[in-house]
PDB file of C-alpha atoms in Angstrom:
ATOM      1  CA  UNK A 216     -92.030  17.047 -83.925  1.00 43.00           C
ATOM      2  CA  UNK A 217     -91.076  15.769 -80.543  1.00 45.00           C
ATOM      3  CA  UNK A 218     -89.098  12.713 -81.964  1.00 43.00           C
ATOM      4  CA  UNK A 219     -86.942  15.202 -84.072  1.00 42.00           C
ATOM      5  CA  UNK A 220     -86.536  17.478 -80.921  1.00 44.00           C
ATOM      6  CA  UNK A 221     -85.365  14.295 -78.895  1.00 42.00           C
ATOM      7  CA  UNK A 222     -82.908  12.943 -81.658  1.00 41.00           C
ATOM      8  CA  UNK A 223     -81.255  16.517 -81.730  1.00 43.00           C
ATOM      9  CA  UNK A 224     -80.968  16.813 -78.078  1.00 45.00           C
ATOM     10  CA  UNK A 225     -79.466  13.327 -77.699  1.00 43.00           C
ATOM     11  CA  UNK A 226     -76.953  14.299 -80.475  1.00 42.00           C
ATOM     12  CA  UNK A 227     -75.763  17.303 -78.464  1.00 47.00           C
ATOM     13  CA  UNK A 228     -75.183  15.048 -75.515  1.00 49.00           C
ATOM     14  CA  UNK A 229     -73.148  12.720 -77.478  1.00 51.00           C
ATOM     15  CA  UNK A 230     -69.986  12.262 -75.721  1.00 47.00           C
ATOM     16  CA  UNK A 231     -67.730  12.037 -78.744  1.00 46.00           C
ATOM     17  CA  UNK A 232     -69.096  14.757 -80.255  1.00 43.00           C
ATOM     18  CA  UNK A 233     -68.859  17.130 -77.050  1.00 41.00           C
ATOM     19  CA  UNK A 234     -64.917  15.783 -77.016  1.00 39.00           C
ATOM     20  CA  UNK A 235     -64.582  16.936 -80.638  1.00 41.00           C
ATOM     21  CA  UNK A 236     -66.133  20.306 -80.240  1.00 43.00           C
ATOM     22  CA  UNK A 237     -63.903  20.716 -77.396  1.00 44.00           C
ATOM     23  CA  UNK A 238     -60.791  19.658 -79.397  1.00 42.00           C
ATOM     24  CA  UNK A 239     -61.944  21.847 -82.431  1.00 41.00           C
ATOM     25  CA  UNK A 240     -61.669  24.975 -80.112  1.00 44.00           C
ATOM     26  CA  UNK A 241     -58.077  24.354 -79.345  1.00 48.00           C
ATOM     27  CA  UNK A 242     -57.102  23.765 -83.087  1.00 47.00           C
ATOM     28  CA  UNK A 243     -54.866  26.387 -84.851  1.00 57.00           C
ATOM     29  CA  UNK A 244     -56.296  27.551 -88.323  1.00 55.00           C
ATOM     30  CA  UNK A 245     -54.104  25.480 -90.741  1.00 55.00           C
ATOM     31  CA  UNK A 246     -54.765  22.454 -88.474  1.00 58.00           C
ATOM     32  CA  UNK A 247     -58.474  22.956 -88.812  1.00 55.00           C
ATOM     33  CA  UNK A 248     -58.210  23.480 -92.351  1.00 54.00           C
ATOM     34  CA  UNK A 249     -56.249  20.174 -93.067  1.00 53.00           C
ATOM     35  CA  UNK A 250     -58.382  18.418 -90.839  1.00 50.00           C
ATOM     36  CA  UNK A 251     -61.225  19.232 -92.762  1.00 55.00           C
ATOM     37  CA  UNK A 252     -59.287  18.416 -96.070  1.00 55.00           C
ATOM     38  CA  UNK A 253     -59.263  21.841 -97.263  1.00 64.00           C
ATOM     39  CA  UNK A 254     -56.121  23.060 -99.659  1.00 71.00           C
ATOM     40  CA  UNK A 255     -53.873  25.301 -97.433  1.00 71.00           C
ATOM     41  CA  UNK A 256     -54.091  27.920-100.183  1.00 76.00           C
ATOM     42  CA  UNK A 257     -57.546  28.482 -98.803  1.00 72.00           C
ATOM     43  CA  UNK A 258     -55.706  30.446 -95.709  1.00 75.00           C
ATOM     44  CA  UNK A 259     -54.026  32.822 -98.311  1.00 84.00           C
ATOM     45  CA  UNK A 260     -55.193  36.536 -98.285  1.00 84.00           C
ATOM     46  CA  UNK A 261     -55.335  38.148-101.563  1.00 86.00           C
ATOM     47  CA  UNK A 262     -54.772  41.663-101.178  1.00 78.00           C
ATOM     48  CA  UNK A 263     -54.523  44.606-103.493  1.00 72.00           C
ATOM     49  CA  UNK A 264     -50.712  44.677-103.379  1.00 81.00           C
ATOM     50  CA  UNK A 265     -49.642  41.282-101.943  1.00 86.00           C
ATOM     51  CA  UNK A 266     -50.431  37.735-101.326  1.00 91.00           C
ATOM     52  CA  UNK A 267     -50.344  37.329 -97.676  1.00 94.00           C
ATOM     53  CA  UNK A 268     -49.933  34.278 -95.072  1.00 93.00           C
ATOM     54  CA  UNK A 269     -50.346  35.105 -91.411  1.00 92.00           C
ATOM     55  CA  UNK A 270     -49.600  32.935 -88.268  1.00 90.00           C
ATOM     56  CA  UNK A 271     -49.306  35.687 -85.702  1.00 92.00           C
ATOM     57  CA  UNK A 272     -49.098  34.806 -81.668  1.00 91.00           C
ATOM     58  CA  UNK A 273     -49.855  31.170 -82.312  1.00 88.00           C
ATOM     59  CA  UNK A 274     -47.617  29.926 -79.928  1.00 90.00           C
ATOM     60  CA  UNK A 275     -45.719  28.111 -82.473  1.00 92.00           C
ATOM     61  CA  UNK A 276     -42.141  26.232 -81.712  1.00 93.00           C
ATOM     62  CA  UNK A 277     -41.764  25.070 -85.465  1.00 93.00           C
ATOM     63  CA  UNK A 278     -43.065  26.397 -88.804  1.00 92.00           C
ATOM     64  CA  UNK A 279     -45.498  24.061 -90.173  1.00 89.00           C
ATOM     65  CA  UNK A 280     -44.386  22.112 -93.067  1.00 90.00           C
ATOM     66  CA  UNK A 281     -46.981  22.823 -95.630  1.00 90.00           C
ATOM     67  CA  UNK A 282     -46.222  26.194 -95.648  1.00 92.00           C
ATOM     68  CA  UNK A 283     -43.230  25.567 -98.024  1.00 93.00           C
ATOM     69  CA  UNK A 284     -45.663  24.349-100.697  1.00 91.00           C
ATOM     70  CA  UNK A 285     -46.936  27.754-101.045  1.00 93.00           C
ATOM     71  CA  UNK A 286     -44.567  29.400-103.352  1.00 94.00           C
ATOM     72  CA  UNK A 287     -47.054  32.200-104.063  1.00 95.00           C
ATOM     73  CA  UNK A 288     -46.782  33.898-100.759  1.00 96.00           C
ATOM     74  CA  UNK A 289     -45.478  37.535-100.905  1.00 97.00           C
ATOM     75  CA  UNK A 290     -45.936  38.724 -97.479  1.00 97.00           C
ATOM     76  CA  UNK A 291     -45.246  36.358 -94.802  1.00 97.00           C
ATOM     77  CA  UNK A 292     -45.802  36.942 -90.959  1.00 96.00           C
ATOM     78  CA  UNK A 293     -44.725  34.635 -88.369  1.00 97.00           C
ATOM     79  CA  UNK A 294     -44.168  37.133 -85.618  1.00 97.00           C
ATOM     80  CA  UNK A 295     -44.449  36.563 -81.866  1.00 97.00           C
ATOM     81  CA  UNK A 296     -44.327  32.987 -81.424  1.00 96.00           C
ATOM     82  CA  UNK A 297     -41.727  30.783 -80.056  1.00 96.00           C
ATOM     83  CA  UNK A 298     -39.665  29.865 -83.212  1.00 97.00           C
ATOM     84  CA  UNK A 299     -36.081  28.839 -82.268  1.00 96.00           C
ATOM     85  CA  UNK A 300     -35.143  27.883 -85.663  1.00 96.00           C
ATOM     86  CA  UNK A 301     -36.266  29.060 -89.240  1.00 97.00           C
ATOM     87  CA  UNK A 302     -35.857  26.018 -91.658  1.00 97.00           C
ATOM     88  CA  UNK A 303     -33.679  26.522 -94.887  1.00 97.00           C
ATOM     89  CA  UNK A 304     -36.894  25.479 -96.960  1.00 97.00           C
ATOM     90  CA  UNK A 305     -37.818  29.258 -96.604  1.00 97.00           C
ATOM     91  CA  UNK A 306     -35.473  29.811 -99.459  1.00 97.00           C
ATOM     92  CA  UNK A 307     -38.424  28.314-101.659  1.00 97.00           C
ATOM     93  CA  UNK A 308     -40.821  31.062-101.176  1.00 97.00           C
ATOM     94  CA  UNK A 309     -38.912  33.229-103.996  1.00 97.00           C
ATOM     95  CA  UNK A 310     -41.795  35.602-104.294  1.00 97.00           C
ATOM     96  CA  UNK A 311     -41.685  37.012-101.002  1.00 98.00           C
ATOM     97  CA  UNK A 312     -41.576  40.799-100.545  1.00 98.00           C
ATOM     98  CA  UNK A 313     -42.217  41.299 -96.885  1.00 97.00           C
ATOM     99  CA  UNK A 314     -41.012  38.743 -94.095  1.00 98.00           C
ATOM    100  CA  UNK A 315     -41.829  39.363 -90.659  1.00 98.00           C
ATOM    101  CA  UNK A 316     -40.174  37.370 -87.917  1.00 98.00           C
ATOM    102  CA  UNK A 317     -40.246  39.705 -85.192  1.00 98.00           C
ATOM    103  CA  UNK A 318     -40.818  38.473 -81.418  1.00 98.00           C
ATOM    104  CA  UNK A 319     -39.333  34.813 -81.696  1.00 98.00           C
ATOM    105  CA  UNK A 320     -36.729  33.132 -80.173  1.00 98.00           C
ATOM    106  CA  UNK A 321     -34.140  32.863 -83.135  1.00 98.00           C
ATOM    107  CA  UNK A 322     -30.436  32.792 -82.678  1.00 97.00           C
ATOM    108  CA  UNK A 323     -29.494  32.607 -86.110  1.00 97.00           C
ATOM    109  CA  UNK A 324     -31.114  32.539 -89.772  1.00 98.00           C
ATOM    110  CA  UNK A 325     -30.476  30.345 -92.637  1.00 98.00           C
ATOM    111  CA  UNK A 326     -28.251  31.583 -95.758  1.00 97.00           C
ATOM    112  CA  UNK A 327     -30.942  30.339 -97.610  1.00 98.00           C
ATOM    113  CA  UNK A 328     -32.573  33.835 -97.189  1.00 98.00           C
ATOM    114  CA  UNK A 329     -30.379  35.098-100.113  1.00 97.00           C
ATOM    115  CA  UNK A 330     -32.668  33.252-102.355  1.00 98.00           C
ATOM    116  CA  UNK A 331     -35.493  35.554-101.549  1.00 98.00           C
ATOM    117  CA  UNK A 332     -34.656  37.950-104.520  1.00 97.00           C
ATOM    118  CA  UNK A 333     -37.581  39.896-104.424  1.00 97.00           C
ATOM    119  CA  UNK A 334     -37.576  40.923-100.703  1.00 98.00           C
ATOM    120  CA  UNK A 335     -37.961  44.306 -99.780  1.00 98.00           C
ATOM    121  CA  UNK A 336     -38.607  44.097 -96.111  1.00 98.00           C
ATOM    122  CA  UNK A 337     -37.437  42.015 -93.545  1.00 98.00           C
ATOM    123  CA  UNK A 338     -38.277  42.365 -89.919  1.00 98.00           C
ATOM    124  CA  UNK A 339     -36.206  40.147 -87.211  1.00 98.00           C
ATOM    125  CA  UNK A 340     -36.366  42.479 -84.345  1.00 98.00           C
ATOM    126  CA  UNK A 341     -37.015  41.134 -80.626  1.00 98.00           C
ATOM    127  CA  UNK A 342     -35.133  37.829 -81.080  1.00 98.00           C
ATOM    128  CA  UNK A 343     -31.935  36.321 -79.813  1.00 98.00           C
ATOM    129  CA  UNK A 344     -29.514  36.949 -82.886  1.00 98.00           C
ATOM    130  CA  UNK A 345     -25.949  37.025 -82.260  1.00 97.00           C
ATOM    131  CA  UNK A 346     -25.067  37.014 -85.980  1.00 97.00           C
ATOM    132  CA  UNK A 347     -26.265  37.565 -89.479  1.00 98.00           C
ATOM    133  CA  UNK A 348     -25.871  35.364 -92.550  1.00 98.00           C
ATOM    134  CA  UNK A 349     -23.538  37.021 -94.862  1.00 98.00           C
ATOM    135  CA  UNK A 350     -25.701  35.664 -97.545  1.00 98.00           C
ATOM    136  CA  UNK A 351     -28.478  38.072 -96.862  1.00 98.00           C
ATOM    137  CA  UNK A 352     -26.387  40.626 -98.936  1.00 97.00           C
ATOM    138  CA  UNK A 353     -27.410  38.765-102.072  1.00 97.00           C
ATOM    139  CA  UNK A 354     -31.061  40.402-101.413  1.00 98.00           C
ATOM    140  CA  UNK A 355     -30.229  43.282-103.517  1.00 97.00           C
ATOM    141  CA  UNK A 356     -34.251  44.885-103.424  1.00 98.00           C
ATOM    142  CA  UNK A 357     -34.075  44.959 -99.741  1.00 98.00           C
ATOM    143  CA  UNK A 358     -34.837  48.356 -98.435  1.00 98.00           C
ATOM    144  CA  UNK A 359     -36.028  47.882 -94.979  1.00 98.00           C
ATOM    145  CA  UNK A 360     -34.181  45.888 -92.202  1.00 98.00           C
ATOM    146  CA  UNK A 361     -35.121  45.968 -88.616  1.00 98.00           C
ATOM    147  CA  UNK A 362     -32.589  44.017 -86.397  1.00 98.00           C
ATOM    148  CA  UNK A 363     -33.603  45.872 -82.928  1.00 98.00           C
ATOM    149  CA  UNK A 364     -33.669  44.207 -79.807  1.00 98.00           C
ATOM    150  CA  UNK A 365     -30.890  41.392 -80.386  1.00 98.00           C
ATOM    151  CA  UNK A 366     -27.678  40.540 -79.141  1.00 98.00           C
ATOM    152  CA  UNK A 367     -25.707  41.543 -82.254  1.00 98.00           C
ATOM    153  CA  UNK A 368     -22.195  43.140 -81.873  1.00 98.00           C
ATOM    154  CA  UNK A 369     -21.115  43.294 -85.747  1.00 97.00           C
ATOM    155  CA  UNK A 370     -22.542  42.708 -89.167  1.00 98.00           C
ATOM    156  CA  UNK A 371     -21.124  40.682 -91.971  1.00 98.00           C
ATOM    157  CA  UNK A 372     -18.810  43.079 -94.331  1.00 98.00           C
ATOM    158  CA  UNK A 373     -20.860  41.744 -97.187  1.00 98.00           C
ATOM    159  CA  UNK A 374     -23.638  43.809 -95.826  1.00 98.00           C
ATOM    160  CA  UNK A 375     -22.114  46.582 -97.864  1.00 98.00           C
ATOM    161  CA  UNK A 376     -23.735  45.346-101.021  1.00 98.00           C
ATOM    162  CA  UNK A 377     -27.264  45.939-100.020  1.00 98.00           C
ATOM    163  CA  UNK A 378     -27.261  48.909-102.147  1.00 97.00           C
ATOM    164  CA  UNK A 379     -30.962  49.569-102.044  1.00 98.00           C
ATOM    165  CA  UNK A 380     -31.192  49.696 -98.234  1.00 98.00           C
ATOM    166  CA  UNK A 381     -32.984  52.876 -96.841  1.00 98.00           C
ATOM    167  CA  UNK A 382     -34.086  52.093 -93.501  1.00 98.00           C
ATOM    168  CA  UNK A 383     -31.730  49.984 -90.816  1.00 98.00           C
ATOM    169  CA  UNK A 384     -32.379  49.665 -87.261  1.00 98.00           C
ATOM    170  CA  UNK A 385     -29.898  48.336 -85.153  1.00 98.00           C
ATOM    171  CA  UNK A 386     -31.113  49.624 -81.728  1.00 98.00           C
ATOM    172  CA  UNK A 387     -31.057  47.719 -78.536  1.00 98.00           C
ATOM    173  CA  UNK A 388     -28.046  45.403 -79.396  1.00 98.00           C
ATOM    174  CA  UNK A 389     -24.576  45.520 -78.356  1.00 98.00           C
ATOM    175  CA  UNK A 390     -22.536  47.507 -81.027  1.00 98.00           C
ATOM    176  CA  UNK A 391     -19.472  49.263 -79.438  1.00 98.00           C
ATOM    177  CA  UNK A 392     -19.053  50.861 -82.831  1.00 96.00           C
ATOM    178  CA  UNK A 393     -21.030  51.447 -85.964  1.00 97.00           C
ATOM    179  CA  UNK A 394     -20.294  48.718 -88.495  1.00 97.00           C
ATOM    180  CA  UNK A 395     -18.011  49.661 -91.505  1.00 97.00           C
ATOM    181  CA  UNK A 396     -20.563  48.179 -93.871  1.00 98.00           C
ATOM    182  CA  UNK A 397     -23.299  50.790 -92.867  1.00 98.00           C
ATOM    183  CA  UNK A 398     -20.946  53.386 -94.334  1.00 98.00           C
ATOM    184  CA  UNK A 399     -21.222  51.940 -97.954  1.00 98.00           C
ATOM    185  CA  UNK A 400     -25.102  52.078 -97.684  1.00 98.00           C
ATOM    186  CA  UNK A 401     -25.641  55.129 -99.958  1.00 97.00           C
ATOM    187  CA  UNK A 402     -29.348  55.112-100.253  1.00 97.00           C
ATOM    188  CA  UNK A 403     -29.804  55.098 -96.375  1.00 98.00           C
ATOM    189  CA  UNK A 404     -32.350  57.489 -95.187  1.00 98.00           C
ATOM    190  CA  UNK A 405     -33.077  56.467 -91.492  1.00 98.00           C
ATOM    191  CA  UNK A 406     -30.562  54.781 -89.208  1.00 98.00           C
ATOM    192  CA  UNK A 407     -31.310  53.750 -85.671  1.00 98.00           C
ATOM    193  CA  UNK A 408     -28.392  53.034 -83.359  1.00 98.00           C
ATOM    194  CA  UNK A 409     -29.619  53.910 -80.151  1.00 98.00           C
ATOM    195  CA  UNK A 410     -29.227  51.939 -77.024  1.00 98.00           C
ATOM    196  CA  UNK A 411     -26.103  50.066 -77.814  1.00 98.00           C
ATOM    197  CA  UNK A 412     -22.427  50.513 -76.090  1.00 98.00           C
ATOM    198  CA  UNK A 413     -21.209  53.228 -78.919  1.00 98.00           C
ATOM    199  CA  UNK A 414     -18.732  55.649 -77.211  1.00 97.00           C
ATOM    200  CA  UNK A 415     -17.931  57.550 -80.425  1.00 96.00           C
ATOM    201  CA  UNK A 416     -19.446  58.102 -84.094  1.00 96.00           C
ATOM    202  CA  UNK A 417     -16.674  57.402 -86.806  1.00 95.00           C
ATOM    203  CA  UNK A 418     -15.782  60.021 -89.155  1.00 95.00           C
ATOM    204  CA  UNK A 419     -17.430  58.397 -91.958  1.00 97.00           C
ATOM    205  CA  UNK A 420     -20.529  58.935 -91.119  1.00 97.00           C
ATOM    206  CA  UNK A 421     -20.345  61.688 -93.621  1.00 97.00           C
ATOM    207  CA  UNK A 422     -20.452  59.347 -96.490  1.00 97.00           C
ATOM    208  CA  UNK A 423     -24.117  58.733 -95.776  1.00 98.00           C
ATOM    209  CA  UNK A 424     -25.128  61.681 -97.832  1.00 96.00           C
ATOM    210  CA  UNK A 425     -28.751  60.538 -98.190  1.00 97.00           C
ATOM    211  CA  UNK A 426     -29.403  60.456 -94.283  1.00 98.00           C
ATOM    212  CA  UNK A 427     -32.458  62.372 -92.934  1.00 98.00           C
ATOM    213  CA  UNK A 428     -32.958  60.396 -89.503  1.00 97.00           C
ATOM    214  CA  UNK A 429     -30.034  59.726 -87.258  1.00 98.00           C
ATOM    215  CA  UNK A 430     -31.024  58.327 -83.800  1.00 97.00           C
ATOM    216  CA  UNK A 431     -28.051  57.372 -81.276  1.00 98.00           C
ATOM    217  CA  UNK A 432     -29.655  58.294 -78.112  1.00 97.00           C
ATOM    218  CA  UNK A 433     -28.906  56.215 -74.802  1.00 98.00           C
ATOM    219  CA  UNK A 434     -25.382  55.321 -75.550  1.00 98.00           C
ATOM    220  CA  UNK A 435     -22.078  56.681 -74.105  1.00 97.00           C
ATOM    221  CA  UNK A 436     -20.914  59.059 -76.866  1.00 98.00           C
ATOM    222  CA  UNK A 437     -18.331  61.395 -75.561  1.00 96.00           C
ATOM    223  CA  UNK A 438     -18.065  63.912 -78.597  1.00 95.00           C
ATOM    224  CA  UNK A 439     -20.230  65.185 -81.293  1.00 95.00           C
ATOM    225  CA  UNK A 440     -18.250  64.474 -84.355  1.00 88.00           C
ATOM    226  CA  UNK A 441     -17.621  67.407 -86.728  1.00 93.00           C
ATOM    227  CA  UNK A 442     -18.397  65.321 -89.840  1.00 94.00           C
ATOM    228  CA  UNK A 443     -21.846  64.526 -88.979  1.00 97.00           C
ATOM    229  CA  UNK A 444     -22.250  68.542 -89.432  1.00 96.00           C
ATOM    230  CA  UNK A 445     -21.459  67.438 -93.292  1.00 97.00           C
ATOM    231  CA  UNK A 446     -24.681  65.224 -93.606  1.00 98.00           C
ATOM    232  CA  UNK A 447     -26.761  68.309 -94.441  1.00 97.00           C
ATOM    233  CA  UNK A 448     -29.887  66.070 -95.303  1.00 98.00           C
ATOM    234  CA  UNK A 449     -30.801  65.480 -91.663  1.00 98.00           C
ATOM    235  CA  UNK A 450     -33.973  66.637 -90.470  1.00 97.00           C
ATOM    236  CA  UNK A 451     -34.055  64.475 -87.153  1.00 98.00           C
ATOM    237  CA  UNK A 452     -30.888  63.913 -84.969  1.00 98.00           C
ATOM    238  CA  UNK A 453     -31.095  62.519 -81.745  1.00 98.00           C
ATOM    239  CA  UNK A 454     -28.199  61.992 -79.291  1.00 97.00           C
ATOM    240  CA  UNK A 455     -30.251  62.366 -75.855  1.00 97.00           C
ATOM    241  CA  UNK A 456     -28.778  60.663 -73.202  1.00 98.00           C
ATOM    242  CA  UNK A 457     -25.110  60.453 -73.967  1.00 98.00           C
ATOM    243  CA  UNK A 458     -22.051  61.969 -72.650  1.00 97.00           C
ATOM    244  CA  UNK A 459     -21.424  64.957 -74.754  1.00 97.00           C
ATOM    245  CA  UNK A 460     -20.063  68.106 -73.434  1.00 97.00           C
ATOM    246  CA  UNK A 461     -19.520  70.515 -76.533  1.00 95.00           C
ATOM    247  CA  UNK A 462     -21.180  70.807 -79.610  1.00 96.00           C
ATOM    248  CA  UNK A 463     -19.054  71.827 -83.041  1.00 94.00           C
ATOM    249  CA  UNK A 464     -19.041  75.061 -84.322  1.00 92.00           C
ATOM    250  CA  UNK A 465     -19.963  73.765 -87.655  1.00 94.00           C
ATOM    251  CA  UNK A 466     -23.350  72.666 -86.305  1.00 95.00           C
ATOM    252  CA  UNK A 467     -25.272  75.299 -88.224  1.00 93.00           C
ATOM    253  CA  UNK A 468     -24.428  73.821 -91.192  1.00 94.00           C
ATOM    254  CA  UNK A 469     -27.478  71.299 -90.393  1.00 96.00           C
ATOM    255  CA  UNK A 470     -29.963  73.634 -91.580  1.00 94.00           C
ATOM    256  CA  UNK A 471     -32.851  71.306 -92.297  1.00 97.00           C
ATOM    257  CA  UNK A 472     -32.856  70.724 -88.429  1.00 96.00           C
ATOM    258  CA  UNK A 473     -36.150  72.879 -87.630  1.00 93.00           C
ATOM    259  CA  UNK A 474     -36.140  73.131 -84.005  1.00 95.00           C
ATOM    260  CA  UNK A 475     -34.777  72.148 -80.807  1.00 96.00           C
ATOM    261  CA  UNK A 476     -36.848  69.030 -80.247  1.00 95.00           C
ATOM    262  CA  UNK A 477     -38.113  67.552 -77.082  1.00 92.00           C
ATOM    263  CA  UNK A 478     -40.888  65.022 -77.993  1.00 91.00           C
ATOM    264  CA  UNK A 479     -39.163  61.904 -79.425  1.00 85.00           C
ATOM    265  CA  UNK A 480     -41.560  61.998 -82.604  1.00 87.00           C
ATOM    266  CA  UNK A 481     -40.280  65.486 -83.580  1.00 94.00           C
ATOM    267  CA  UNK A 482     -37.850  66.373 -86.072  1.00 96.00           C
ATOM    268  CA  UNK A 483     -35.177  68.814 -85.194  1.00 97.00           C
ATOM    269  CA  UNK A 484     -32.075  68.144 -82.540  1.00 97.00           C
ATOM    270  CA  UNK A 485     -32.556  66.154 -79.733  1.00 97.00           C
ATOM    271  CA  UNK A 486     -29.766  66.943 -77.288  1.00 97.00           C
ATOM    272  CA  UNK A 487     -31.261  66.547 -73.974  1.00 96.00           C
ATOM    273  CA  UNK A 488     -29.680  64.868 -70.969  1.00 96.00           C
ATOM    274  CA  UNK A 489     -26.007  65.393 -71.862  1.00 97.00           C
ATOM    275  CA  UNK A 490     -23.457  67.069 -69.707  1.00 97.00           C
ATOM    276  CA  UNK A 491     -23.232  70.261 -71.812  1.00 96.00           C
ATOM    277  CA  UNK A 492     -20.880  72.722 -70.748  1.00 95.00           C
ATOM    278  CA  UNK A 493     -21.902  76.377 -70.093  1.00 93.00           C
ATOM    279  CA  UNK A 494     -23.488  78.441 -71.796  1.00 94.00           C
ATOM    280  CA  UNK A 495     -24.802  75.683 -73.978  1.00 94.00           C
ATOM    281  CA  UNK A 496     -27.661  74.474 -71.914  1.00 94.00           C
ATOM    282  CA  UNK A 497     -29.091  78.285 -71.728  1.00 94.00           C
ATOM    283  CA  UNK A 498     -28.783  78.613 -75.325  1.00 93.00           C
ATOM    284  CA  UNK A 499     -30.624  75.614 -75.906  1.00 93.00           C
ATOM    285  CA  UNK A 500     -33.334  76.757 -74.050  1.00 91.00           C
ATOM    286  CA  UNK A 501     -33.369  79.916 -76.391  1.00 92.00           C
ATOM    287  CA  UNK A 502     -34.117  77.707 -79.655  1.00 92.00           C
ATOM    288  CA  UNK A 503     -31.833  76.418 -82.573  1.00 93.00           C
ATOM    289  CA  UNK A 504     -31.428  80.144 -83.947  1.00 92.00           C
ATOM    290  CA  UNK A 505     -29.729  81.407 -80.708  1.00 93.00           C
ATOM    291  CA  UNK A 506     -27.308  78.425 -80.537  1.00 93.00           C
ATOM    292  CA  UNK A 507     -26.676  78.584 -84.291  1.00 91.00           C
ATOM    293  CA  UNK A 508     -26.002  82.281 -83.974  1.00 91.00           C
ATOM    294  CA  UNK A 509     -23.638  81.694 -80.939  1.00 90.00           C
ATOM    295  CA  UNK A 510     -21.576  78.821 -82.744  1.00 89.00           C
ATOM    296  CA  UNK A 511     -21.155  80.934 -85.737  1.00 84.00           C
ATOM    297  CA  UNK A 512     -19.882  84.204 -83.844  1.00 79.00           C
ATOM    298  CA  UNK A 513     -17.682  81.705 -81.946  1.00 73.00           C
ATOM    299  CA  UNK A 514     -16.388  80.215 -85.271  1.00 63.00           C
ATOM    300  CA  UNK A 515     -15.786  83.752 -86.424  1.00 65.00           C
ATOM    301  CA  UNK A 516     -13.400  84.682 -83.239  1.00 53.00           C
TER     302      UNK A 516
END
């Protein structure tokens, strides 16, 4: 018995074993799997809806090559790393439905994203993008696209072909005007363009007949466009922190705006922190019905 304990004790003191144990703690999950001869597929998670592969917050500067040999992946999360390049081999993952690249250092994206014909959701927010690949317009099933917190000033004209797109986030970029292609996205119900360099909203906004949420806060918009009043599907309209002085008489047409909203998460009309001319500030304090009534009366006279 004592001999066994002695052997076990000496094994724990073995310098090579101690080194290996120390190194093992530093190995990433995929290195650990490969070191032990395991199939990388053992790292896949089979959920009820998607086959998922996640490498979040691993400090990666490059995508591991073995990933391109896992074509069954449907939901891929590479967010919050230090990736500077997304290799064109991503086009091999043709079954991807959800791709999350948020929080990296990407300046461009490969045109091979066009091969991901099943992709419905793409997150590339919090990167360093200065342009988007026009080839992405081939992803006809794309429904959600988040490009916030980048360095974008325009979008490819071909994005007008993203006919299934419902939610688009362009906030915290460098847009001086809404990209023309946006007005062709007839299924769009959510559009966030807050914290850009917008000075106006084009009259073409009325083309977005399905829009329910429109956020354009923290820009330098000088006037409230009358054509926005024709988007009668709007339930949340946020124009806080702009340079708006007057409101259009047709504002009452936005009947689905339930209230003057103060909480950022609430539906309704957000119009605070604008240099509104009198008596609008006092009317807004009275609520949306008081404001609508004033604008209707003004219209009649």
